[in-house]
Short mmCIF file of N, CA and C in Angstrom, two decimals:
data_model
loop_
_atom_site.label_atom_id
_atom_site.label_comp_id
_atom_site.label_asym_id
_atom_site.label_seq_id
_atom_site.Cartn_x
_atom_site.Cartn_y
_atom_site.Cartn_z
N UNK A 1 -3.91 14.33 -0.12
CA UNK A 1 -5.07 13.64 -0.67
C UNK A 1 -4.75 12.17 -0.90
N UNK A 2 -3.55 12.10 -1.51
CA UNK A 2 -3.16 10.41 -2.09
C UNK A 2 -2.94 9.72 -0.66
N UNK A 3 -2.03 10.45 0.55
CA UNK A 3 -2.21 9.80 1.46
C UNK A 3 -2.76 8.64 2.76
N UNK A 4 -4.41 9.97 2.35
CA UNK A 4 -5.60 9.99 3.51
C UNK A 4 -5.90 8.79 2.48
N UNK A 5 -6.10 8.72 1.10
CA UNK A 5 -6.86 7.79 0.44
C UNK A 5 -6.32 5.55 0.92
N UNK A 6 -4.73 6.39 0.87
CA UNK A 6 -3.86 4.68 0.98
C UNK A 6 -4.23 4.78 2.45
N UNK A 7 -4.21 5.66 3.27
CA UNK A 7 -4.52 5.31 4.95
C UNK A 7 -6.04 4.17 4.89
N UNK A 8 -7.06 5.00 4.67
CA UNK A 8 -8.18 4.91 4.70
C UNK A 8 -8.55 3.17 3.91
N UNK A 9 -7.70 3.08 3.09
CA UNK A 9 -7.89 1.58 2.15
C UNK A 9 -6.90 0.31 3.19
N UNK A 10 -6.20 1.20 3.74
CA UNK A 10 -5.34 0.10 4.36
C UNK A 10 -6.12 0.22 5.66
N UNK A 11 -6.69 0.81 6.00
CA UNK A 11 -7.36 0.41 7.46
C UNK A 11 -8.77 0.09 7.37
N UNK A 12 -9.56 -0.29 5.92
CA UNK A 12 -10.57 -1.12 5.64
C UNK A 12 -10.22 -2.77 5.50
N UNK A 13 -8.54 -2.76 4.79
CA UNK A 13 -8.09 -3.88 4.41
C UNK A 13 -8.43 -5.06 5.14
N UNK A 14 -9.14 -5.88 4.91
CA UNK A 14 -9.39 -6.91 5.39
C UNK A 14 -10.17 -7.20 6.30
N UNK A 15 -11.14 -5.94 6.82
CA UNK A 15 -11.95 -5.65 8.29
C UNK A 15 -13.51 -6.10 7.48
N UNK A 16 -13.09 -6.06 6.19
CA UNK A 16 -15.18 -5.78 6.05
C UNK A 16 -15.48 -6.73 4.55
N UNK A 17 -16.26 -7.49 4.42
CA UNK A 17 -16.35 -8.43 3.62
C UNK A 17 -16.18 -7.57 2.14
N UNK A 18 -16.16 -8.17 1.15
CA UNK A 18 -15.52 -7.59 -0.17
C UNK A 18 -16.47 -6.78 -1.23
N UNK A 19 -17.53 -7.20 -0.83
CA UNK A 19 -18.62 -6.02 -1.13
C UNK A 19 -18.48 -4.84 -0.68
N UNK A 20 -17.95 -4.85 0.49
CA UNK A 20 -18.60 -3.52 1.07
C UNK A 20 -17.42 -2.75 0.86
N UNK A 21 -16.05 -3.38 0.80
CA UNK A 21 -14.58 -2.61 -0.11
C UNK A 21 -14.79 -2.42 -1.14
N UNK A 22 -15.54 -3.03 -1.88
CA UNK A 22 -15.56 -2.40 -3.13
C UNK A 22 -16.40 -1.65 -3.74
N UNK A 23 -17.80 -1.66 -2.18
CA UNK A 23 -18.56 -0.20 -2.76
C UNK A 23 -17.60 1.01 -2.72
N UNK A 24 -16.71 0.99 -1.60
CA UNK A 24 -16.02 1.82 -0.98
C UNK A 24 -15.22 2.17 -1.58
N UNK A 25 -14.39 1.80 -2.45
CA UNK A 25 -13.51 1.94 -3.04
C UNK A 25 -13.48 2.56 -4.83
N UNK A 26 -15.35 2.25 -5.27
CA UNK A 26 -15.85 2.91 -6.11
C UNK A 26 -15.89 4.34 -5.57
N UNK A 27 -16.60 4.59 -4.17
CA UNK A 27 -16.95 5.64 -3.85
C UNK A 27 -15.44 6.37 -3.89
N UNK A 28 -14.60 5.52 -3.69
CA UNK A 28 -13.33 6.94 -3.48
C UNK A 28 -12.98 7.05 -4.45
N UNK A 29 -13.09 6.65 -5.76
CA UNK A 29 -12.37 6.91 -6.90
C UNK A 29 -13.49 7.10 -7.63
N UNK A 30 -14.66 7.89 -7.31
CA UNK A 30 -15.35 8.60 -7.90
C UNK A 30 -15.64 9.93 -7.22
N UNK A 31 -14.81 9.83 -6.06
CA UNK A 31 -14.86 11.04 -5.39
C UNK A 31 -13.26 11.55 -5.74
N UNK A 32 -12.18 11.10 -5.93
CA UNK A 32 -10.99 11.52 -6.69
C UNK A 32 -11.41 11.89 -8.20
N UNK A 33 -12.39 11.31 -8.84
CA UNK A 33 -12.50 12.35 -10.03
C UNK A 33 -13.23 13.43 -9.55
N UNK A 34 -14.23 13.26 -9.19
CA UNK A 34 -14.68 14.62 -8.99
C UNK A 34 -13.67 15.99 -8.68
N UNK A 35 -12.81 15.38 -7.54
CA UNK A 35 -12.25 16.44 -7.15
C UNK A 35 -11.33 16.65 -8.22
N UNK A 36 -10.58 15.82 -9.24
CA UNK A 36 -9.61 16.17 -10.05
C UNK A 36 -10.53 17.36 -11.42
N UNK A 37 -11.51 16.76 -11.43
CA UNK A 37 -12.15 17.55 -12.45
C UNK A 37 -12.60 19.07 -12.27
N UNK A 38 -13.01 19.13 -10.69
CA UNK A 38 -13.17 20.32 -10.17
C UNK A 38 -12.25 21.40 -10.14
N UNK A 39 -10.54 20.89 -9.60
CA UNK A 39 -9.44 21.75 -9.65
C UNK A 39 -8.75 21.60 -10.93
N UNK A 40 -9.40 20.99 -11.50
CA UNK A 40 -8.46 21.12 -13.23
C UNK A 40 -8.75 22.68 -13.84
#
């Protein structure tokens, strides 16, 4: 999971203006809680 997440951030890195990383980057660390809350 921690992997796919640093893959996925490092191959946005620098491709897409800073809005759109940081919708993205809300979205994944609101999709890492979810999932942490789910398997807790």
């Amino acid at each position: 999971m921690g992997t796919e997440v640093m893959r996925a951030s490092r191959k946005l890195d620098g491709s897409d203006p800073p809005d759109q990383i940081s919708r993205i980057g809300s979205h994944i660390s609101r999709l890492i809680y979810d999932v942490r809350s789910t398997t807790a």
